[in-house]
Amino acid sequence: MSTSDPNKLLTKADKLTKLSFTRWTADWKSATILYEQAANSFRLAKDYENAKTAYEKASKGQEMLSSPWDAAKHMESAAALAKELRNWREVADFYRRASELYIECGRPQPASDALAKGARALEDTVPEEAIQLYTDACTVLEEDEREQMAFDLYRAATNVYIKLEKYTDAAALMLKLGLAAEKSNAINSQCKAYLSAVIIYLYAHDFKQAEKCYNDCSQVDAFLSSDQNRCASKLLAAYTDGDVEEIKRVAQSSAVSHLDNVIIKLARKLPTGDVSGLKAETVEGEEILDENDLT
Amino acid sequence: MSVIDLLTRVDSICKKYDKYDVDRQKDANISGDDAFARLYAVVDADIEAALQKAEQASKEKGKASAVAINAEIRRTKSRLLEEVPKLQRLAIKKVKGLSSQEFAARNDLVLALPERIQAIPDGTPAAPKQTGGWTASASRPEIKFDSDGRFDDEYFQQTEESSRFRQEYEMRRMKQDQGLDVIAEGLDTLKNMASDMNEELDRQVPLMDEIDTKVDKASSDLKNTNVRLKDTVMQLRSSRNFCIDIVLLIIILGIAAYLYNVLKK
């Protein structure tokens, strides 16, 4: 029976579920079993299209049998097959559905895992969708007060943003990471997140923003007394002095090399653009101040 | 004349002229009851020895041995300076058989001692006088500067040795700095790794708690099921049921055998 043609199983199961004249209620239990068998056989035969449909139907069957856990599991398998088929729209949909089912079970951790898997699958092809999935995953975790799991997700999402060159968004995500770290008392991660945010702003050649960001972060006591703070202040001082050598030296320092790989690459590429331009601006500002003092 | 004759003659001549031997007299004096004289003689001898050592130091070629000898001289000087107050006290005491002149002289001798002690050269350059002027002022003739006011270029020139020494010191210090930098970086990496590990473990604590509760629940369920199973099996195993089972089984087998025999035919 289990080795019979999966297509036959599929049609049999369909017949069981389709409501017709002779059948008043759909027999989901046996249908689901048949669907699962068919899906497995399809997968072994590497017939991804059919396997995917079979898994979808199996998941629906489990839902009808009010076991959302199994339903979610089947949805995830369907999504993995959709990834093989490079059907990105479906991948996103399936993973979302799976995470919803997990939340129904009352298990937020697998829910966010499902979303993260989806995001990872879509990173290269549909990055905006991937970011959406990542942020949703982080929200799910935060609602359940498990921010610590969210660190990795934030970092991955920031990497995607940087690839897309959306630096303000990336820095904003870093600040959110800092917030999550503070709640879970992970001081080291928090300081690293703030330093990364400053570096991202500097890379985007947005010095004012970087300074503002640095000032905001200095309000936090934990950051103020950390290694990363010293590194950030050195970097900003080097920028105000327009000293390229100093910037390069700070970028090579150990505090920066402990950050994420993508951030390290950004730091090594500093300074972008004309640093002496910044220097002239700040010098003018000081002169004006002096005149005011004299009068 | 034989050697023995010569020796006896020399001996008698020495004895005759002994009273002119100043050193001998001094020693004889010392062996008297005079504590002051004894102490003074000891101090004097020490000063002489220190002066000799100073001469030796100035002749020394190697820096290290010169420095060592100078250190020794300094130590002796400080010890002698400590003895001086003792001598002063002894000097005031009146001793019988001493003329008043000698008594006054003793006081002066004691006063002169500190200056003599300080004058022993121990390698430290002479401190400049506060009132300025490199020449020795007339009121204090005992104070001497080692170099007699010759402060020309040569005095302040670094000797080869000292400049080499300084260079070596700078090199060593640079190497130390480099080594310390390497260590600092290594420690930084360690610190980062350690705090990452810390956070990771913190992350896993609630997970472990969850696992704990779940496993507890599962094991209690299992215990329950075990007990129920045991009860059921006990019930089934009551001997009455067992015998009935066996009897019925035998009957069935008998019937089957009978049928088999019948059919075979």
Coordinates of C-alpha atoms in Angstrom, one line a residue:
Chain A
M1 CA 0.0 0.0 0.0
S2 CA 2.8 2.5 0.9
T3 CA 4.7 1.7 -2.3
S4 CA 1.8 2.3 -4.6
D5 CA 1.9 5.1 -7.0
P6 CA 1.7 8.4 -5.1
N7 CA -0.5 9.9 -7.7
K8 CA -3.1 7.2 -7.0
L9 CA -2.8 8.0 -3.4
L10 CA -3.3 11.6 -4.1
T11 CA -6.4 11.0 -6.2
K12 CA -7.8 8.7 -3.6
A13 CA -7.3 11.2 -0.8
D14 CA -8.9 13.9 -3.0
K15 CA -11.9 11.7 -3.5
L16 CA -12.1 11.2 0.3
T17 CA -12.2 14.9 0.9
K18 CA -14.3 16.2 -1.9
L19 CA -17.9 16.6 -0.9
S20 CA -20.3 15.0 -3.3
F21 CA -23.6 13.5 -3.4
T22 CA -22.6 10.3 -1.8
R23 CA -20.3 11.8 0.8
W24 CA -21.7 14.2 3.3
T25 CA -18.7 14.8 5.4
A26 CA -15.1 14.8 4.3
D27 CA -13.0 12.0 5.9
W28 CA -10.0 14.1 6.8
K29 CA -8.3 11.6 9.0
S30 CA -7.6 9.0 6.4
A31 CA -7.2 11.6 3.8
T32 CA -4.5 13.3 5.7
I33 CA -2.7 10.0 6.2
L34 CA -2.9 9.4 2.4
Y35 CA -1.7 12.9 1.7
E36 CA 1.3 12.5 3.9
Q37 CA 2.3 9.2 2.3
A38 CA 1.8 10.7 -1.2
A39 CA 4.0 13.7 -0.3
N40 CA 6.8 11.6 1.1
S41 CA 6.8 9.4 -2.0
F42 CA 6.8 12.5 -4.3
R43 CA 9.7 13.9 -2.3
L44 CA 11.7 10.8 -2.7
A45 CA 10.9 10.7 -6.4
K46 CA 12.1 14.3 -6.5
D47 CA 8.9 15.4 -7.9
Y48 CA 8.9 18.7 -6.1
E49 CA 5.8 20.3 -7.6
N50 CA 3.5 17.4 -6.6
A51 CA 5.2 17.0 -3.3
K52 CA 4.6 20.6 -2.5
T53 CA 0.9 20.3 -3.3
A54 CA 0.6 17.1 -1.4
Y55 CA 2.2 18.8 1.7
E56 CA -0.2 21.7 1.4
K57 CA -3.1 19.5 1.4
A58 CA -1.7 17.4 4.2
S59 CA -1.3 20.6 6.2
K60 CA -4.9 21.6 5.5
G61 CA -6.0 18.1 6.7
Q62 CA -4.1 18.5 9.9
E63 CA -5.7 21.8 10.5
M64 CA -9.1 20.3 10.0
L65 CA -8.1 17.7 12.6
S66 CA -7.2 20.6 14.8
S67 CA -3.6 19.8 15.3
P68 CA -1.9 23.0 14.3
W69 CA 1.5 21.7 15.2
D70 CA 1.5 19.0 12.5
A71 CA -0.1 21.4 10.1
A72 CA 2.7 23.9 10.6
K73 CA 5.3 21.2 10.1
H74 CA 3.8 20.3 6.8
M75 CA 3.6 23.9 5.8
E76 CA 7.3 24.2 6.5
S77 CA 8.1 21.2 4.4
A78 CA 6.0 22.6 1.6
A79 CA 7.8 25.9 1.9
A80 CA 11.2 24.2 1.6
L81 CA 10.1 22.5 -1.5
A82 CA 8.8 25.8 -2.9
K83 CA 12.3 27.1 -2.3
E84 CA 13.7 24.3 -4.5
L85 CA 11.2 25.3 -7.1
R86 CA 12.3 28.9 -6.7
N87 CA 8.8 30.0 -6.3
W88 CA 9.5 32.9 -4.0
R89 CA 6.0 34.2 -3.6
E90 CA 4.9 30.8 -2.3
V91 CA 7.9 30.5 -0.1
A92 CA 7.0 33.6 1.8
D93 CA 3.4 32.7 2.0
F94 CA 4.0 29.2 3.3
Y95 CA 6.5 30.3 5.9
R96 CA 4.1 33.0 7.1
R97 CA 1.3 30.5 7.3
A98 CA 3.5 28.0 9.2
S99 CA 4.5 30.7 11.7
E100 CA 0.8 31.6 12.3
L101 CA 0.0 28.0 13.0
Y102 CA 2.9 27.8 15.4
I103 CA 1.6 30.8 17.2
E104 CA -1.7 29.1 17.4
C105 CA 0.0 26.3 19.1
G106 CA 1.3 28.8 21.6
R107 CA 4.9 28.2 20.6
P108 CA 6.4 31.6 19.5
Q109 CA 10.0 30.2 19.2
P110 CA 9.3 27.9 16.3
A111 CA 7.1 30.6 14.8
S112 CA 10.0 33.0 14.7
D113 CA 12.3 30.2 13.5
A114 CA 10.0 29.6 10.6
L115 CA 9.9 33.3 9.6
A116 CA 13.7 33.4 9.9
K117 CA 14.1 30.4 7.7
G118 CA 11.9 32.1 5.1
A119 CA 13.9 35.3 5.4
R120 CA 17.1 33.4 4.9
A121 CA 15.7 31.7 1.8
L122 CA 14.7 35.0 0.3
E123 CA 17.7 37.0 1.3
D124 CA 19.4 36.9 -2.1
T125 CA 16.4 37.1 -4.3
V126 CA 13.7 39.2 -2.7
P127 CA 15.5 41.2 0.0
E128 CA 12.7 43.5 0.9
E129 CA 10.5 40.5 1.7
A130 CA 13.3 39.0 3.6
I131 CA 13.6 42.1 5.8
Q132 CA 9.9 42.1 6.4
L133 CA 10.1 38.5 7.5
Y134 CA 13.1 39.3 9.8
T135 CA 11.3 42.2 11.5
D136 CA 8.2 40.1 11.9
A137 CA 10.3 37.3 13.5
C138 CA 11.8 39.8 15.9
T139 CA 8.4 41.2 16.9
V140 CA 7.2 37.7 17.6
L141 CA 10.1 37.1 19.9
E142 CA 9.8 40.5 21.6
E143 CA 6.2 39.9 22.4
D144 CA 7.1 36.8 24.2
E145 CA 10.0 38.5 26.0
R146 CA 12.7 36.4 24.5
E147 CA 14.7 39.2 23.0
Q148 CA 17.9 37.3 23.3
M149 CA 17.0 35.0 20.4
A150 CA 16.4 38.1 18.4
F151 CA 20.0 39.3 18.3
D152 CA 21.0 37.0 15.5
L153 CA 17.9 38.0 13.5
Y154 CA 18.6 41.7 13.9
R155 CA 22.2 41.2 12.8
A156 CA 21.1 39.2 9.8
A157 CA 18.5 41.9 8.9
T158 CA 21.1 44.6 9.2
N159 CA 23.4 42.7 6.8
V160 CA 20.6 42.6 4.3
Y161 CA 20.0 46.3 4.7
I162 CA 23.7 47.1 4.2
K163 CA 23.7 45.0 1.0
L164 CA 20.8 47.1 -0.2
E165 CA 22.7 50.2 0.9
K166 CA 19.9 51.4 3.1
Y167 CA 22.2 52.7 5.8
T168 CA 19.8 54.6 7.9
D169 CA 17.5 51.6 8.2
A170 CA 20.5 49.4 9.1
A171 CA 21.6 51.8 11.8
A172 CA 18.1 52.0 13.1
L173 CA 18.0 48.3 13.4
M174 CA 21.2 48.3 15.3
L175 CA 19.8 50.7 17.8
K176 CA 16.8 48.4 18.2
L177 CA 19.3 45.6 18.8
G178 CA 20.8 47.8 21.5
L179 CA 17.5 48.2 23.1
A180 CA 16.8 44.5 23.1
A181 CA 20.2 43.8 24.5
E182 CA 19.6 46.3 27.3
K183 CA 16.4 44.5 28.3
S184 CA 18.2 41.2 28.4
N185 CA 21.2 42.6 30.2
A186 CA 23.6 41.8 27.5
I187 CA 25.9 44.8 27.9
N188 CA 28.6 43.6 25.5
S189 CA 26.1 43.1 22.6
Q190 CA 24.6 46.5 23.4
C191 CA 27.8 48.4 23.2
K192 CA 28.8 46.5 20.0
A193 CA 25.5 47.4 18.5
Y194 CA 26.0 51.1 19.2
L195 CA 29.5 51.1 17.8
S196 CA 28.2 49.4 14.7
A197 CA 25.5 52.0 14.3
V198 CA 28.0 54.8 14.5
I199 CA 30.2 53.1 12.0
I200 CA 27.3 52.7 9.6
Y201 CA 26.5 56.3 9.8
L202 CA 30.1 57.3 9.1
Y203 CA 30.2 55.0 6.2
A204 CA 27.1 56.7 4.8
H205 CA 29.2 59.8 5.2
D206 CA 26.6 61.3 7.4
F207 CA 28.8 62.8 10.0
K208 CA 26.0 64.8 11.8
Q209 CA 23.9 61.8 12.2
A210 CA 26.8 59.8 13.5
E211 CA 27.5 62.4 16.1
K212 CA 23.9 62.6 17.1
C213 CA 23.8 58.9 17.3
Y214 CA 26.9 58.9 19.4
N215 CA 25.5 61.5 21.8
D216 CA 22.3 59.6 22.1
C217 CA 24.1 56.4 22.9
S218 CA 26.4 58.2 25.5
Q219 CA 23.3 58.8 27.5
V220 CA 23.4 55.1 28.3
D221 CA 25.6 54.4 31.3
A222 CA 26.7 51.0 30.2
F223 CA 27.9 52.3 26.9
L224 CA 29.7 55.2 28.5
S225 CA 32.0 53.1 30.4
S226 CA 32.8 50.5 27.8
D227 CA 35.7 49.9 25.4
Q228 CA 33.4 50.5 22.4
N229 CA 32.7 54.0 23.6
R230 CA 36.3 54.8 23.7
C231 CA 36.7 53.4 20.2
A232 CA 33.8 55.4 18.9
S233 CA 35.0 58.7 20.4
K234 CA 38.4 58.1 18.9
L235 CA 36.9 57.5 15.6
L236 CA 34.7 60.7 15.7
A237 CA 37.7 62.7 17.0
A238 CA 39.7 61.4 14.0
Y239 CA 37.0 62.5 11.7
T240 CA 36.8 66.0 13.1
D241 CA 40.5 66.3 12.8
G242 CA 40.3 65.0 9.3
D243 CA 43.1 62.6 10.0
V244 CA 42.9 59.7 7.6
E245 CA 45.7 57.8 9.1
E246 CA 44.1 57.9 12.5
I247 CA 40.8 56.8 11.1
K248 CA 42.5 53.8 9.5
R249 CA 44.3 53.0 12.7
V250 CA 41.1 53.0 14.7
A251 CA 39.4 50.9 12.2
Q252 CA 42.2 48.3 12.6
S253 CA 41.8 48.3 16.4
S254 CA 40.6 45.3 18.3
A255 CA 37.3 46.8 19.3
V256 CA 36.2 47.0 15.7
S257 CA 37.4 43.5 14.8
H258 CA 35.0 42.0 17.3
L259 CA 32.0 43.3 15.4
D260 CA 30.1 41.6 12.7
N261 CA 32.0 40.8 9.5
V262 CA 29.9 43.1 7.3
I263 CA 30.5 46.0 9.7
I264 CA 34.3 45.3 9.8
K265 CA 34.3 45.5 6.0
L266 CA 32.6 48.9 6.2
A267 CA 35.0 50.1 8.8
R268 CA 38.0 49.1 6.7
K269 CA 36.6 51.1 3.8
L270 CA 36.4 54.2 6.0
P271 CA 36.8 57.1 5.4
T272 CA 34.4 57.5 2.5
G273 CA 34.5 60.8 0.7
D274 CA 36.3 63.9 1.7
V275 CA 37.2 64.1 5.4
S276 CA 38.9 67.4 5.1
G277 CA 35.6 69.0 4.1
L278 CA 34.3 68.0 7.5
K279 CA 37.3 69.5 9.2
A280 CA 36.8 72.9 7.6
E281 CA 33.2 73.0 8.7
T282 CA 34.0 72.4 12.3
V283 CA 36.8 74.9 12.3
E284 CA 34.6 77.6 11.0
G285 CA 32.1 76.9 13.8
E286 CA 34.8 77.4 16.4
E287 CA 35.9 80.7 15.0
I288 CA 32.4 82.1 15.1
L289 CA 32.2 81.1 18.7
D290 CA 35.4 82.9 19.5
E291 CA 34.1 86.1 18.0
N292 CA 31.0 85.9 20.1
D293 CA 33.0 85.5 23.2
L294 CA 35.1 88.6 22.5
T295 CA 32.1 90.8 21.9
Chain B
M1 CA 127.9 37.4 62.2
S2 CA 125.2 34.9 62.0
V3 CA 121.6 35.6 61.3
I4 CA 120.6 35.0 64.9
D5 CA 123.1 37.6 66.0
L6 CA 121.6 40.1 63.4
L7 CA 118.1 39.5 64.6
T8 CA 118.9 40.0 68.3
R9 CA 120.8 43.2 67.5
V10 CA 117.9 44.6 65.4
D11 CA 115.5 43.7 68.2
S12 CA 117.5 45.6 70.9
I13 CA 117.9 48.6 68.6
C14 CA 114.1 48.7 68.0
K15 CA 113.4 48.4 71.7
K16 CA 115.7 51.3 72.4
Y17 CA 114.0 53.6 69.8
D18 CA 110.5 52.4 70.6
K19 CA 109.6 55.5 72.5
Y20 CA 109.9 57.5 69.2
D21 CA 107.4 55.3 67.5
V22 CA 104.3 57.4 67.2
D23 CA 102.0 54.7 66.1
R24 CA 103.0 52.5 69.0
Q25 CA 102.2 55.4 71.4
K26 CA 98.9 55.9 69.9
D27 CA 98.1 52.2 70.3
A28 CA 99.3 52.2 73.9
N29 CA 97.1 55.2 74.6
I30 CA 94.1 53.5 73.1
S31 CA 94.5 50.4 75.3
G32 CA 93.9 52.8 78.3
D33 CA 90.6 53.5 80.0
D34 CA 89.8 56.3 77.7
A35 CA 86.6 55.3 75.9
F36 CA 86.6 58.5 73.9
A37 CA 90.1 57.8 72.6
R38 CA 89.2 54.3 71.7
L39 CA 86.1 55.3 69.7
Y40 CA 87.9 58.1 68.1
A41 CA 90.6 55.9 66.9
V42 CA 88.1 53.4 65.5
V43 CA 86.3 56.2 63.6
D44 CA 89.6 57.6 62.4
A45 CA 90.6 54.2 61.1
D46 CA 87.3 53.8 59.3
I47 CA 87.7 57.2 57.7
E48 CA 91.2 56.3 56.4
A49 CA 89.8 53.0 55.0
A50 CA 87.0 54.8 53.3
L51 CA 89.4 57.3 51.8
Q52 CA 91.5 54.5 50.4
K53 CA 88.4 52.9 48.9
A54 CA 87.5 56.2 47.3
E55 CA 90.9 56.3 45.7
Q56 CA 90.5 52.8 44.5
A57 CA 87.1 53.7 43.0
S58 CA 88.5 56.6 41.1
K59 CA 91.0 54.3 39.6
E60 CA 88.4 51.7 38.7
K61 CA 87.7 51.1 35.0
G62 CA 84.4 49.2 35.2
K63 CA 81.4 51.3 35.9
A64 CA 79.6 48.6 37.9
S65 CA 82.5 48.0 40.3
A66 CA 83.0 51.7 40.8
V67 CA 79.3 52.1 41.6
A68 CA 79.5 49.2 44.0
I69 CA 82.5 50.7 45.8
N70 CA 80.8 54.1 45.9
A71 CA 77.8 52.6 47.5
E72 CA 79.9 50.9 50.1
I73 CA 81.6 54.2 50.9
R74 CA 78.3 55.9 51.3
R75 CA 77.2 53.3 53.7
T76 CA 80.3 53.6 55.7
K77 CA 79.9 57.4 55.8
S78 CA 76.3 57.2 57.1
R79 CA 77.5 54.8 59.8
L80 CA 80.3 57.0 60.8
L81 CA 78.0 60.0 61.0
E82 CA 75.9 58.0 63.4
E83 CA 78.9 57.5 65.6
V84 CA 79.7 61.2 65.8
P85 CA 77.0 62.1 68.4
K86 CA 78.3 59.3 70.6
L87 CA 81.7 60.7 70.4
Q88 CA 80.4 64.2 71.3
R89 CA 78.9 62.9 74.4
L90 CA 82.0 61.1 75.4
A91 CA 84.1 64.2 74.6
I92 CA 82.2 66.2 77.3
K93 CA 83.0 63.6 80.0
K94 CA 86.0 64.5 82.0
V95 CA 88.6 61.8 82.2
K96 CA 91.4 61.7 84.7
G97 CA 94.9 62.3 83.5
L98 CA 93.7 64.6 80.7
S99 CA 94.9 68.2 80.5
S100 CA 92.4 71.0 79.8
Q101 CA 94.0 71.7 76.5
E102 CA 93.6 68.2 75.3
F103 CA 90.0 68.4 76.5
A104 CA 89.3 71.4 74.4
A105 CA 91.1 69.8 71.5
R106 CA 88.9 66.8 71.8
N107 CA 85.8 68.9 71.2
D108 CA 87.2 70.4 68.2
L109 CA 88.2 67.1 66.8
V110 CA 84.7 65.8 67.2
L111 CA 83.3 68.8 65.5
A112 CA 85.8 68.4 62.6
L113 CA 84.8 64.7 62.2
P114 CA 81.5 65.2 60.3
E115 CA 83.1 67.5 57.8
R116 CA 85.9 65.0 57.3
I117 CA 83.4 62.2 56.8
Q118 CA 81.4 64.2 54.2
A119 CA 84.6 65.1 52.4
I120 CA 85.2 61.4 51.5
P121 CA 84.5 61.3 47.8
D122 CA 81.8 58.8 47.0
G123 CA 81.0 59.5 43.4
T124 CA 78.1 61.8 43.9
P125 CA 78.7 65.3 42.4
A126 CA 78.9 68.0 44.9
A127 CA 75.7 69.9 45.7
P128 CA 75.8 73.6 44.8
K129 CA 75.8 76.1 47.6
Q130 CA 72.6 78.0 48.1
T131 CA 74.3 81.4 48.2
G132 CA 75.5 80.9 44.7
G133 CA 79.0 81.4 43.5
W134 CA 81.1 78.4 42.6
T135 CA 84.2 79.5 44.5
A136 CA 84.6 78.3 48.0
S137 CA 83.6 81.1 50.4
A138 CA 86.1 82.1 53.0
S139 CA 83.9 81.4 56.0
R140 CA 83.8 77.6 55.5
P141 CA 87.1 76.4 54.3
E142 CA 86.4 72.8 55.1
I143 CA 83.7 72.4 52.4
K144 CA 85.2 71.1 49.2
F145 CA 83.7 70.5 45.8
D146 CA 85.0 67.5 44.0
S147 CA 85.7 69.2 40.8
D148 CA 87.1 72.5 42.2
G149 CA 84.7 74.6 40.1
R150 CA 85.8 73.3 36.8
F151 CA 82.4 73.2 35.1
D152 CA 83.4 73.5 31.5
D153 CA 81.9 71.6 28.6
E154 CA 83.6 68.4 29.3
Y155 CA 81.9 68.1 32.7
F156 CA 78.4 68.1 31.2
Q157 CA 79.3 66.0 28.1
Q158 CA 77.7 62.6 28.2
T159 CA 80.3 60.0 28.2
E160 CA 80.1 57.4 25.5
E161 CA 79.1 54.8 28.0
S162 CA 76.2 56.7 29.3
S163 CA 74.8 57.5 25.9
R164 CA 75.1 53.9 24.9
F165 CA 73.4 53.0 28.1
R166 CA 70.6 55.3 27.4
Q167 CA 70.1 54.0 23.9
E168 CA 70.0 50.5 25.1
Y169 CA 67.4 51.6 27.7
E170 CA 65.3 53.2 25.0
M171 CA 65.4 50.1 22.8
R172 CA 64.4 47.8 25.6
R173 CA 61.6 50.0 26.5
M174 CA 60.3 50.1 23.0
K175 CA 60.5 46.3 22.8
Q176 CA 58.6 46.1 26.1
D177 CA 55.9 48.4 24.7
Q178 CA 55.5 46.3 21.6
G179 CA 55.2 43.1 23.7
L180 CA 52.6 44.8 25.9
D181 CA 50.6 45.8 22.9
V182 CA 50.5 42.3 21.6
I183 CA 49.4 41.1 25.1
A184 CA 46.7 43.8 25.2
E185 CA 45.2 42.7 21.9
G186 CA 45.2 39.1 22.9
L187 CA 43.4 40.1 26.1
D188 CA 40.9 42.1 24.2
T189 CA 40.0 39.1 22.1
L190 CA 39.7 37.0 25.2
K191 CA 37.4 39.5 26.8
N192 CA 35.2 39.6 23.8
M193 CA 35.0 35.9 23.6
A194 CA 34.3 35.6 27.3
S195 CA 31.5 38.1 27.2
D196 CA 30.0 36.4 24.1
M197 CA 30.1 33.1 26.0
N198 CA 28.5 34.8 28.9
E199 CA 25.6 36.1 26.8
E200 CA 25.1 32.7 25.1
L201 CA 24.9 30.9 28.4
D202 CA 22.4 33.5 29.7
R203 CA 20.4 32.8 26.6
Q204 CA 20.3 29.1 27.3
V205 CA 19.2 29.4 30.9
P206 CA 15.5 29.8 30.3
L207 CA 15.6 27.0 27.7
M208 CA 17.1 24.7 30.2
D209 CA 14.4 25.6 32.7
E210 CA 11.8 24.7 30.1
I211 CA 13.4 21.4 29.3
D212 CA 13.6 20.7 33.0
T213 CA 9.8 21.2 33.5
K214 CA 8.9 19.3 30.4
V215 CA 11.1 16.3 31.3
D216 CA 9.7 16.4 34.8
K217 CA 6.2 16.2 33.4
A218 CA 7.1 13.4 31.0
S219 CA 8.7 11.3 33.7
S220 CA 5.7 11.7 36.1
D221 CA 3.4 10.7 33.2
L222 CA 5.6 7.7 32.6
K223 CA 5.5 6.7 36.3
N224 CA 1.7 7.0 36.3
T225 CA 1.4 4.8 33.2
N226 CA 3.8 2.2 34.6
V227 CA 1.8 1.9 37.8
R228 CA -1.5 1.5 35.8
L229 CA 0.1 -1.1 33.6
K230 CA 1.4 -3.0 36.6
D231 CA -2.1 -3.1 38.1
T232 CA -3.6 -4.3 34.8
V233 CA -1.1 -7.0 34.4
M234 CA -1.5 -8.1 38.0
Q235 CA -5.2 -8.4 37.5
L236 CA -4.7 -10.5 34.4
R237 CA -2.2 -12.7 36.0
S238 CA -4.5 -14.0 38.8
S239 CA -4.0 -17.8 38.7
R240 CA -7.7 -18.5 38.1
N241 CA -7.7 -16.8 34.8
F242 CA -4.4 -18.4 33.9
C243 CA -5.7 -22.0 34.5
I244 CA -8.9 -21.3 32.5
D245 CA -6.7 -19.9 29.7
I246 CA -4.5 -23.0 29.6
V247 CA -7.5 -25.4 29.7
L248 CA -9.3 -23.6 26.9
L249 CA -6.1 -23.6 24.9
I250 CA -5.7 -27.4 25.3
I251 CA -9.3 -28.0 24.3
I252 CA -8.8 -25.8 21.2
L253 CA -5.7 -27.6 20.2
G254 CA -7.4 -31.0 20.7
I255 CA -10.2 -29.9 18.4
A256 CA -7.8 -28.7 15.9
A257 CA -5.8 -31.9 15.9
Y258 CA -9.0 -33.9 15.6
L259 CA -10.2 -31.9 12.6
Y260 CA -6.7 -32.2 11.1
N261 CA -6.8 -35.9 11.4
V262 CA -10.3 -36.1 10.0
L263 CA -9.5 -34.0 7.0
K264 CA -6.2 -35.8 6.3
K265 CA -8.1 -39.0 5.8

